[in-house]
């Protein structure tokens, strides 16, 4: 029934597969086979016992014949995924993180196995068949393909994100030819492709028919070595070609290189003299051509040398710090189908947010992505298409990584990975794969890779003992553990069932976190703590955030409402919910506040004040000095600019500050006079002086801000506000607040409800996480196990924070004040918060009467766990549609994500004050509030002024169309109800964010333990 092994075979390929080779630009003829193909989907694999009868009386392979009548078949674009066809008419996508969506019974898969048959014709010129050979190239097919030409089966292959070239010379004829491909969704290979992403079958990358001329060049590898001591470049060439291809010429016009090799034996290294080295900051590429008697290959090469010196990872003699992202290939409409414009903007967005490195999780991307990485400048860890994570749940029993029956498949994947992409200067490390346990097959991959490419080290995080890899890599190591790894005087065992000797070996290598700071929903927190360690310890080389982009797929509800779907939205039997929505960029390409925080933490220039008008500049760049940068500075009084200027980013001698260097920068000599009590800030923005391929001139790469003459922490709140004359106490009845008994009914002429003390927030994805120990229960530095608890969201609901009730203890009123004492608690709980609300009024010098509210919130001693928030909740009219504020901004911030915000005056519409995460959750808290102006219908309505407490602490605010309870009850934004009120939260404190969805808990200093706090607010009608 079949010529080649079935889809349940261990064999990775069979038939007329050409040797793996580089993805090259050639002048040899080619035919792009993108476009509409005839397509038929079957529920099982024809010709197998489980697929008996799926085609009726039709022969299982009849469709491949030239004379087959495909009338009635659908058409499907190539490249595409059939499960993303319009209206999902060919099935739906499936999302799992770790789980296999089929029984774990390797190498077998269920009979229920969607199978797509593709057909198209192609007109082949007669000249192609007169000499040379013809290859049919597939750049990506998920997951098992069989190929026919004119009815003859020619090949079978697996490796969804890998390139395969099939020799079809003997089967072709001049003129019209019929190509047929059968793609099976589930195969033995699916056990090796359990990456955390959507399962998306189909021919999803390019298909091309290539004429390989006689005397053509089969493969080229130009290793462009750079000697950092002399600046001299050397081309180390490898040319795979028959004797008929010679003489072969190597030309690099910009370097005046023109070399001829008359025979294969003549191919030898070529010293090219002084060159500009390639790096992400200065990605200098030289165009090279390699020409033989029948073909010219064109490629761009960059000169650089990768080395490991003890525990230092060096490129061009300088230590590398990875400010990296894990990047899947995903688009909300096209899935993994490559779009160059989209990819270019994706990488430019990375550059604009100080990302300098990409780990291609967890497979080779489309080859053009790597061209863009070479051009725009990124360090790349190129990862093989391999993950077997689903075996972990069974204790790694039958894991293919340690089963010799899978050896050929493992090696085939690594060989195809390396051979396709070996010419890219951006690739500085090969990775064997991801989360596949350990075993002899992985060691064999490493051995082959070391033998094939001695210029790049080998990475694999799962090699915990360091037996076959060159760098020490971990995922989600906590801050204390990361410091332990970094220290020379620490000999503690690094866990993961390894020995003290293994630990010592790993500490002798460069260390990186291939995944850290899981960016799911609102977060991640504590990025600054990791970067501080990287700057302090040379063994640490940074890491890669998990991950770059949410994987939401655009879909619609039954009533036509569009939204971005995640696991479970497509009827999957098993799925992992919104765990696929864990990116720094939302599905619609909107940068999240987490990405802004990353950009600030990883900024290449640090500025620290020395006096009011000067700063010490530290250049954290790899190689570039500061000659391409300028500094814009301003002095602000209470958030308003009073003077500003611009200067080159140079030291006191006028010289640019070199990479890795420091210098003193003079900004101004004296400060404008400020009234007593004015908050004076100096704000700096480091900008690009000229346009780059990834950002315009004026793009900000770094910021700094400091307060001049800032008061001490304790007692600093009682300074008078600038320009405010002494106020007069007046009757509360003249104020904008109207109270009836214990209830506030009106503010500034509008009906309101509240303020109610609120402890609940809509849980973030990290609040719902249980990945790490609870740092509130055990020392975060304890790596012996810690204390695992339910998620914070569960602890909070168990404590009743989402169902608080209130009891009025007393109401005391007189013409000048109104005092309400309440107790706030939850059913079946003795834990309570005692609340005193005291309302009064005061007349300002301009005659305006303000309502003054002082709220004291005091918990009893029966609270056990941290709180999500401590503050007040006011329900406002639904025409409240925006805000302007003096505080931190422009985006939200929490105790462990405050590096990226600055003090100033900002404004935004209500929809821009929160973040539309794929799963609704807490967002929008803006801390350090001084003054807030709420708008109704675009007009100023109510001003809220917030005083600091005696410790100098200031509240934050959130303005939202939906309450915390409404957000917590919705699984998607479109499920949120139509608002009956808009919601203002003024919080004395908020709990941090952390990254416990798949990483460490909130650091203790960012936790909100139950505590007494006081809020003092003034309300003024506008």
XYZ file of C-alpha atoms in Angstrom, residues 270-955:
686
model
C 41.427 33.889 2.656
C 42.797 36.697 4.792
C 40.972 39.878 3.808
C 42.740 42.529 5.908
C 41.103 45.060 8.189
C 37.334 44.679 8.521
C 34.517 46.117 10.581
C 33.361 43.433 12.999
C 29.729 42.348 13.158
C 27.768 42.884 16.370
C 24.136 43.696 17.208
C 25.054 47.350 17.690
C 27.110 47.589 14.509
C 25.781 44.789 12.277
C 28.220 45.294 9.429
C 27.569 42.868 6.584
C 29.662 42.311 3.481
C 28.102 40.987 0.320
C 29.901 37.956 -1.008
C 29.461 35.979 -4.195
C 30.647 32.476 -4.886
C 30.545 31.731 -8.611
C 31.198 28.526 -10.475
C 30.899 27.563 -14.095
C 27.114 27.333 -13.975
C 25.841 29.172 -10.880
C 26.421 32.195 -8.682
C 25.578 32.192 -4.993
C 25.075 35.499 -3.206
C 25.160 35.871 0.548
C 25.909 38.433 3.242
C 28.512 37.656 5.834
C 29.635 39.322 9.020
C 33.035 38.967 10.654
C 33.023 37.862 14.271
C 34.668 35.301 16.554
C 32.788 33.392 19.257
C 34.838 32.100 22.178
C 34.434 30.737 25.676
C 37.195 31.763 28.046
C 36.620 30.023 31.363
C 33.251 31.244 32.563
C 33.097 34.099 30.038
C 31.203 33.968 26.765
C 32.973 36.300 24.363
C 32.369 37.612 20.887
C 35.196 39.541 19.282
C 37.034 39.395 22.596
C 34.278 41.167 24.562
C 31.849 39.660 27.048
C 28.274 39.296 25.852
C 25.192 40.153 27.883
C 21.972 38.763 26.464
C 19.024 41.140 26.842
C 16.938 38.547 25.139
C 13.514 37.277 24.200
C 12.234 33.830 23.381
C 10.482 34.214 20.056
C 7.978 31.816 18.571
C 6.712 32.323 15.053
C 3.068 33.317 15.429
C 0.589 35.635 13.775
C -3.045 36.048 14.889
C -4.385 35.237 11.415
C -1.651 33.249 9.681
C -0.267 31.179 12.515
C 3.315 30.232 11.676
C 3.125 31.339 8.050
C 5.926 33.818 7.499
C 5.248 37.422 6.535
C 8.412 39.428 6.001
C 6.920 42.852 6.651
C 5.389 41.611 9.900
C 8.659 39.944 10.934
C 10.741 43.027 10.168
C 8.473 45.204 12.280
C 8.534 42.550 15.014
C 12.322 42.724 15.186
C 12.348 46.514 14.909
C 9.954 46.623 17.864
C 12.421 44.481 19.774
C 15.277 46.831 18.959
C 13.222 49.830 20.055
C 12.771 48.152 23.438
C 16.455 47.347 24.009
C 16.243 43.677 23.068
C 19.567 42.482 21.661
C 19.114 38.709 21.532
C 16.659 36.071 20.330
C 16.322 32.441 21.258
C 14.370 30.807 18.434
C 12.045 28.874 20.666
C 11.872 26.032 19.998
C 12.733 25.438 16.374
C 14.463 27.162 13.478
C 12.383 30.079 12.212
C 11.777 30.894 8.595
C 15.247 31.469 7.106
C 14.464 35.072 6.160
C 14.001 35.848 9.856
C 17.680 35.128 10.342
C 18.585 37.394 7.426
C 16.726 40.138 9.282
C 18.568 39.289 12.495
C 21.875 39.615 10.644
C 20.804 42.939 9.155
C 19.172 44.621 12.164
C 21.544 43.129 14.724
C 20.692 40.408 17.244
C 22.565 37.683 19.031
C 20.723 34.460 18.142
C 20.609 31.121 19.905
C 19.334 28.914 17.106
C 17.305 26.045 18.524
C 16.592 22.685 16.958
C 13.006 21.568 16.337
C 12.786 19.305 19.372
C 10.711 19.022 22.536
C 9.351 15.929 24.330
C 7.994 17.674 27.417
C 4.886 15.517 27.590
C 6.956 12.561 28.821
C 7.832 14.353 32.049
C 4.425 13.607 33.581
C 5.258 9.911 33.347
C 8.669 10.266 34.923
C 10.294 10.464 31.473
C 9.540 6.774 30.867
C 9.946 5.957 27.150
C 11.363 9.427 26.517
C 12.777 9.386 22.979
C 15.848 11.320 24.128
C 17.274 8.153 25.681
C 15.892 5.588 23.234
C 18.246 4.487 20.456
C 15.314 3.819 18.119
C 14.957 7.606 17.853
C 18.669 8.316 17.355
C 18.456 8.860 13.613
C 15.532 11.243 14.019
C 17.384 13.315 16.601
C 20.513 13.563 14.486
C 18.541 14.332 11.327
C 16.855 17.260 13.084
C 20.115 18.712 14.351
C 21.853 18.262 11.031
C 19.094 20.013 9.127
C 19.047 22.826 11.693
C 22.757 23.542 11.495
C 23.229 23.031 7.780
C 20.413 25.379 6.766
C 21.525 28.299 8.929
C 25.278 27.964 9.335
C 26.122 31.098 7.338
C 24.437 33.582 9.670
C 26.759 35.770 11.771
C 23.901 36.484 14.181
C 23.886 32.855 15.308
C 26.384 32.566 18.139
C 25.156 29.345 19.733
C 23.391 26.152 18.688
C 20.698 24.750 20.967
C 19.769 21.077 20.851
C 16.126 21.718 21.687
C 13.955 22.330 24.693
C 12.526 20.402 27.640
C 13.285 16.947 26.321
C 14.777 15.440 29.445
C 18.249 14.105 28.910
C 19.793 11.072 27.307
C 22.220 9.610 24.839
C 20.462 10.976 21.768
C 20.934 14.537 22.972
C 24.565 13.778 23.738
C 24.929 12.389 20.214
C 23.451 15.595 18.788
C 25.967 17.625 20.759
C 28.839 15.434 19.630
C 27.844 15.771 15.977
C 27.406 19.543 16.331
C 30.809 19.970 17.958
C 32.357 17.987 15.140
C 30.567 19.905 12.412
C 30.977 23.459 13.750
C 33.859 24.249 16.064
C 33.113 27.993 15.916
C 29.941 27.994 18.022
C 29.193 26.432 21.414
C 26.325 24.059 22.156
C 23.436 24.923 24.485
C 20.764 22.756 26.060
C 19.082 23.693 29.316
C 18.179 20.110 30.233
C 21.825 19.066 30.541
C 21.755 19.895 34.244
C 24.972 18.053 34.988
C 26.833 19.777 32.149
C 27.921 16.532 30.524
C 27.703 17.495 26.850
C 27.057 21.245 26.590
C 29.343 24.264 26.721
C 27.341 26.767 28.768
C 25.313 26.453 31.943
C 21.697 27.297 31.205
C 18.665 27.332 33.440
C 15.023 28.320 33.437
C 13.406 30.529 36.062
C 16.222 30.366 38.582
C 15.286 32.632 41.473
C 17.302 35.707 42.328
C 19.069 33.993 45.286
C 19.848 30.916 43.212
C 21.161 33.047 40.370
C 23.505 34.770 42.793
C 24.596 31.401 44.153
C 25.486 30.286 40.639
C 27.437 33.480 40.087
C 29.588 33.466 43.214
C 33.063 31.935 43.271
C 32.847 31.314 47.023
C 29.612 29.317 46.801
C 30.014 25.555 46.477
C 26.422 24.552 47.239
C 24.788 21.877 45.103
C 22.707 23.363 42.316
C 19.877 20.863 42.668
C 18.268 19.093 39.777
C 19.572 15.740 41.077
C 23.185 16.596 40.338
C 26.294 16.211 42.462
C 28.640 18.713 44.049
C 31.138 17.910 41.325
C 28.554 18.575 38.634
C 27.739 21.872 40.333
C 31.388 22.886 40.353
C 31.654 22.037 36.668
C 28.599 24.130 35.844
C 29.950 27.091 37.819
C 33.069 26.969 35.678
C 31.009 27.833 32.579
C 29.247 30.960 31.352
C 25.733 31.091 32.823
C 22.568 32.294 31.136
C 18.856 31.941 31.774
C 17.330 30.628 28.567
C 13.949 31.447 30.115
C 13.146 33.757 32.996
C 10.460 36.239 34.080
C 7.414 34.569 32.565
C 5.522 37.415 30.844
C 1.970 36.133 31.234
C -0.621 38.854 31.704
C 0.317 41.715 34.006
C 4.012 41.395 34.793
C 6.639 40.119 35.140
C 8.089 41.667 38.257
C 11.623 41.980 39.637
C 13.438 42.293 36.318
C 15.701 44.878 37.900
C 16.905 42.378 40.520
C 18.163 40.000 37.805
C 19.903 42.723 35.834
C 21.632 44.020 38.954
C 23.191 40.584 39.416
C 24.262 40.425 35.773
C 26.021 43.756 36.126
C 27.740 42.622 39.308
C 28.926 39.082 38.455
C 30.931 38.358 35.271
C 29.803 34.716 35.125
C 26.243 35.855 34.439
C 25.430 36.623 30.816
C 21.825 37.724 31.024
C 18.971 35.732 29.629
C 15.798 35.473 27.600
C 12.329 36.509 28.753
C 9.576 33.992 28.220
C 8.259 35.151 25.838
C 8.032 37.794 23.143
C 4.454 37.625 21.884
C 1.016 36.390 22.879
C -0.210 33.561 20.628
C -3.841 34.664 20.380
C -5.628 33.554 17.220
C -8.247 35.897 15.843
C -11.679 34.351 15.996
C -15.320 35.327 16.568
C -18.132 34.468 18.908
C -21.369 32.996 17.601
C -22.744 36.531 17.413
C -19.776 37.842 15.420
C -17.745 39.537 18.140
C -14.049 39.373 17.293
C -11.499 38.370 19.914
C -8.169 36.604 20.298
C -8.700 32.986 21.211
C -6.549 30.802 23.421
C -6.609 27.200 24.626
C -10.145 25.904 25.078
C -11.709 28.410 22.706
C -11.673 25.952 19.834
C -13.275 22.933 21.477
C -10.058 21.103 22.341
C -10.365 17.887 24.349
C -7.275 18.769 26.359
C -5.694 22.186 26.435
C -3.723 24.542 28.643
C -5.990 27.569 28.587
C -4.469 31.009 28.341
C -0.937 29.805 29.134
C -0.246 30.563 25.477
C -0.903 34.264 26.167
C 2.404 34.922 27.859
C 4.109 37.534 25.742
C 5.624 40.954 26.224
C 3.589 41.968 23.179
C -0.159 41.429 22.956
C -1.675 39.515 20.046
C -2.432 42.768 18.197
C 1.244 43.835 18.520
C 0.606 46.299 21.355
C 3.637 46.484 23.685
C 2.683 45.595 27.237
C 3.812 47.552 30.304
C 6.059 44.554 30.966
C 7.961 45.294 27.765
C 8.348 48.928 28.778
C 9.732 47.760 32.114
C 12.156 45.429 30.327
C 13.338 48.274 28.100
C 14.039 50.438 31.134
C 15.825 47.707 33.069
C 17.974 46.733 30.084
C 18.637 50.250 28.842
C 22.167 50.561 27.477
C 22.961 53.866 29.179
C 22.736 54.481 32.931
C 22.804 58.005 34.362
C 23.319 58.692 38.059
C 23.237 62.231 39.488
C 26.306 63.844 40.990
C 24.945 67.117 42.221
C 21.859 68.593 40.645
C 23.213 69.458 37.201
C 25.635 66.642 36.401
C 25.511 62.891 36.054
C 27.807 59.915 35.865
C 27.160 58.051 32.630
C 27.763 54.337 32.361
C 27.740 52.876 28.867
C 26.539 49.253 29.044
C 26.708 48.730 25.300
C 28.688 45.891 23.774
C 30.890 47.827 21.369
C 29.295 51.155 20.461
C 30.297 54.417 22.093
C 27.814 57.236 22.691
C 28.581 59.292 19.576
C 25.211 58.381 18.054
C 23.273 59.609 21.104
C 22.133 62.895 22.566
C 20.547 63.858 25.851
C 17.432 65.953 26.284
C 17.024 67.251 29.790
C 14.351 69.209 31.569
C 13.775 70.703 34.997
C 10.222 70.393 36.245
C 8.404 72.117 39.078
C 5.509 69.979 40.280
C 5.594 68.129 36.978
C 5.645 71.224 34.757
C 8.715 71.970 32.620
C 10.339 75.270 33.547
C 13.517 74.912 31.499
C 15.033 72.351 29.164
C 18.007 71.707 26.971
C 19.892 69.298 24.758
C 23.493 68.144 24.739
C 25.678 65.520 23.119
C 26.307 62.454 25.243
C 29.989 63.083 25.888
C 32.239 63.328 28.905
C 33.748 66.530 30.282
C 36.518 66.426 27.675
C 33.961 66.298 24.872
C 34.723 62.680 23.965
C 32.062 59.999 23.480
C 31.914 57.480 26.290
C 33.214 54.097 25.103
C 31.387 50.816 25.500
C 31.853 49.571 29.036
C 33.150 52.950 30.120
C 31.959 55.747 32.362
C 32.155 59.498 32.188
C 30.810 62.694 33.726
C 28.114 64.589 31.848
C 27.439 68.248 32.614
C 23.860 69.373 31.979
C 23.325 72.776 33.600
C 24.950 75.001 36.177
C 22.055 76.324 38.236
C 18.456 75.535 39.024
C 15.555 77.884 38.438
C 14.154 79.241 41.692
C 11.227 77.252 43.035
C 8.649 78.217 45.628
C 8.830 76.449 48.979
C 7.269 73.022 48.879
C 7.687 72.590 45.122
C 8.768 69.164 43.918
C 11.745 69.765 41.646
C 12.770 66.982 39.298
C 15.460 66.616 36.670
C 14.395 64.366 33.801
C 16.737 62.996 31.144
C 16.015 61.193 27.906
C 18.838 59.609 25.902
C 17.867 59.684 22.235
C 19.138 58.501 18.899
C 20.708 61.448 17.152
C 20.067 59.972 13.704
C 17.590 57.599 12.122
C 18.416 53.890 12.154
C 16.822 51.003 10.227
C 14.723 50.231 13.293
C 13.861 53.623 14.805
C 13.604 57.297 13.869
C 15.875 60.029 15.148
C 14.736 61.057 18.594
C 13.806 57.549 19.691
C 14.491 57.221 23.424
C 16.881 54.421 24.360
C 17.301 55.316 28.046
C 15.843 57.586 30.706
C 16.771 58.887 34.113
C 15.120 61.120 36.665
C 15.952 62.418 40.096
C 14.392 64.739 42.594
C 16.301 67.793 43.757
C 16.442 68.297 47.506
C 14.020 65.449 48.056
C 12.775 65.319 51.660
C 13.607 62.421 53.920
C 11.342 59.409 53.910
C 9.815 59.958 57.329
C 7.909 63.163 57.901
C 8.424 64.398 54.358
C 4.736 64.687 53.681
C 3.977 67.868 55.525
C 5.641 70.367 53.212
C 3.161 72.942 51.904
C 2.057 72.603 48.296
C 3.566 75.293 46.090
C 1.232 78.177 45.439
C -1.374 77.023 47.923
C -2.324 79.672 50.448
C -3.533 78.822 53.912
C -6.961 77.209 53.840
C -9.958 77.821 56.065
C -12.097 75.137 57.648
C -15.742 75.504 56.601
C -18.944 73.540 56.918
C -19.141 70.250 55.068
C -22.428 71.308 53.519
C -20.593 73.787 51.287
C -18.304 71.097 49.868
C -18.764 68.993 46.706
C -19.444 65.896 48.859
C -22.993 65.041 49.947
C -23.426 62.382 52.629
C -26.616 60.814 53.897
C -25.895 59.005 57.125
C -22.958 56.705 56.475
C -23.304 56.938 52.690
C -21.633 59.302 50.220
C -24.293 59.937 47.570
C -22.927 62.798 45.474
C -19.562 64.194 44.394
C -19.325 67.376 42.353
C -22.978 67.127 41.446
C -22.900 63.506 40.231
C -24.308 60.417 41.903
C -21.596 58.095 43.197
C -21.303 55.057 45.449
C -18.616 54.468 48.050
C -15.950 54.900 49.034
C -15.657 51.302 50.170
C -12.476 49.819 51.549
C -11.284 47.272 48.996
C -8.812 44.430 49.435
C -9.665 42.506 46.267
C -8.111 42.824 42.839
C -8.901 40.825 39.739
C -6.204 38.152 39.978
C -3.386 38.477 37.510
C -2.147 35.383 35.736
C 0.750 35.405 38.176
C -1.666 35.672 41.116
C -3.264 32.481 39.775
C 0.095 30.710 39.411
C 1.500 27.938 41.571
C 4.786 27.327 39.812
C 7.087 28.331 42.662
C 7.169 28.352 46.418
C 5.319 31.014 48.364
C 7.972 33.503 49.461
C 5.724 34.717 52.275
C 5.908 31.274 53.901
C 9.596 30.482 53.539
C 12.946 32.120 52.955
C 13.328 32.751 49.206
C 16.990 31.772 49.524
C 15.999 28.287 50.724
C 16.480 26.005 47.725
C 15.653 22.792 49.589
C 12.004 22.954 48.612
C 10.377 25.916 50.293
C 6.652 25.910 50.954
C 4.208 25.261 48.141
C 0.773 26.775 48.658
C -2.300 27.255 46.566
C -2.199 30.252 44.267
C -2.619 33.678 45.778
C -5.941 33.949 43.955
C -7.136 30.833 45.766
C -5.823 32.031 49.108
C -7.562 35.344 48.626
C -10.877 33.772 47.738
C -10.552 31.363 50.681
C -10.070 34.415 52.898
C -13.165 36.013 51.390
C -11.436 39.072 49.950
C -13.752 38.934 46.941
C -16.883 38.957 49.122
C -16.249 41.514 51.807
C -19.198 42.841 53.756
C -19.364 45.965 55.846
C -20.957 46.927 59.134
C -21.457 50.502 60.235
C -20.284 50.802 63.812
C -21.173 54.452 64.301
C -21.901 57.724 62.532
C -21.008 61.031 64.138
C -21.936 64.239 62.354
C -21.783 67.953 63.035
C -21.717 70.955 60.668
C -17.936 70.773 60.296
C -17.320 67.042 60.007
C -18.848 63.661 59.408
C -17.230 60.539 60.853
C -18.177 56.967 59.982
C -16.657 53.947 61.700
C -17.049 50.614 59.956
C -15.830 47.056 60.249
C -15.039 45.179 57.052
C -14.829 41.378 56.967
C -16.076 38.272 55.170
C -18.441 35.417 55.993
C -17.014 32.776 58.335
C -13.996 34.950 59.066
C -12.770 36.631 62.222
C -10.204 38.662 60.300
C -11.391 42.227 59.902
C -10.336 45.743 59.018
C -11.536 48.590 61.217
C -12.136 51.709 59.158
C -12.552 55.293 60.246
C -13.729 57.755 57.602
C -13.634 61.406 58.602
C -15.093 63.954 56.193
C -14.494 67.681 56.553
C -14.260 70.719 54.296
C -11.886 73.600 53.719
C -12.020 76.763 51.661
C -8.992 77.502 49.513
C -7.653 81.002 48.923
C -9.475 81.160 45.581
C -12.768 80.592 47.410
C -13.244 77.005 46.262
C -14.452 74.599 48.910
C -12.872 71.174 48.941
C -14.139 68.068 50.666
C -11.429 66.432 52.744
C -11.514 62.708 53.452
C -9.177 60.988 55.858
C -9.528 57.226 56.016
C -7.681 55.096 58.522
C -7.669 51.356 57.838
C -6.455 49.097 60.637
C -6.481 45.299 60.363
C -6.835 43.042 63.366
C -4.237 40.332 63.967
C -6.133 37.438 62.388
C -5.077 37.955 58.774
C -2.689 35.270 57.535
C -1.802 35.920 53.918
C -0.725 38.872 51.839
C -3.382 41.173 50.440
C -3.783 42.086 46.763
C -4.506 45.736 47.550
C -5.507 48.123 50.314
C -7.524 51.097 49.218
C -10.846 52.715 48.424
C -13.327 51.972 45.660
C -15.660 54.612 44.234
C -18.358 53.909 41.663
C -18.672 56.813 39.218
C -20.998 57.792 36.379
C -20.394 55.984 33.096
C -19.631 59.242 31.310
C -16.364 59.558 33.253
C -14.103 58.950 30.275
C -10.568 60.062 31.056
C -8.062 61.401 33.509
C -5.106 63.735 33.882
C -2.761 63.228 36.775
C 0.393 64.352 38.513
C 2.157 61.204 39.600
C 4.057 58.394 37.975
C 3.404 57.360 34.419
C 2.751 57.274 31.647
C 1.869 53.582 32.088
C 0.988 51.551 35.147
C 3.411 50.382 37.808
C 3.521 48.076 40.805
C 6.034 47.618 43.635
C 8.241 45.365 41.492
C 7.725 47.067 38.107
C 8.542 50.692 38.813
C 11.825 51.176 36.940
C 10.109 52.308 33.740
C 7.842 55.035 35.119
C 8.704 58.611 35.913
C 7.136 61.450 37.845
C 5.233 63.904 35.697
C 1.914 65.113 34.409
C 0.086 62.760 32.100
C -3.365 62.246 30.619
C -5.223 59.391 28.976
C -8.682 58.236 27.988
C -10.317 55.613 30.144
C -9.662 52.817 27.643
C -5.955 53.645 27.646
C -5.723 53.518 31.429
C -5.983 49.732 31.614
C -4.514 46.945 29.487
C -6.769 44.578 27.485
C -5.015 41.363 28.438
C -6.372 38.213 26.799
C -7.779 37.196 30.156
C -9.141 40.229 32.046
C -7.157 40.977 35.179
C -5.739 43.699 37.366
C -3.999 46.462 35.444
C -3.738 50.217 35.323
C -2.445 51.061 38.811
C -0.498 54.317 38.632
C 1.474 54.940 41.773
C 2.889 58.044 43.439
C -0.308 60.036 42.968
C -0.297 63.736 43.850
C -3.249 65.039 41.879
C -5.923 63.453 39.715
C -8.428 65.230 37.462
C -11.338 63.120 36.261
C -13.110 64.038 33.056
C -16.716 63.611 31.976
C -17.463 63.874 28.310
C -13.943 65.143 27.750
C -14.381 68.010 30.231
C -12.678 68.349 33.604
C -15.129 67.389 36.339
C -13.473 66.464 39.626
C -10.034 66.988 41.081
C -8.705 64.576 43.681
C -5.564 65.601 45.544
C -3.673 62.996 47.547
C -1.372 63.784 50.433
C 1.569 61.610 51.394
C 1.295 59.796 54.702
C 3.736 60.462 57.591
C 6.206 57.974 56.065
C 6.137 59.841 52.761
C 4.158 57.104 51.007
C 1.679 58.129 48.356
C -1.305 56.269 46.968
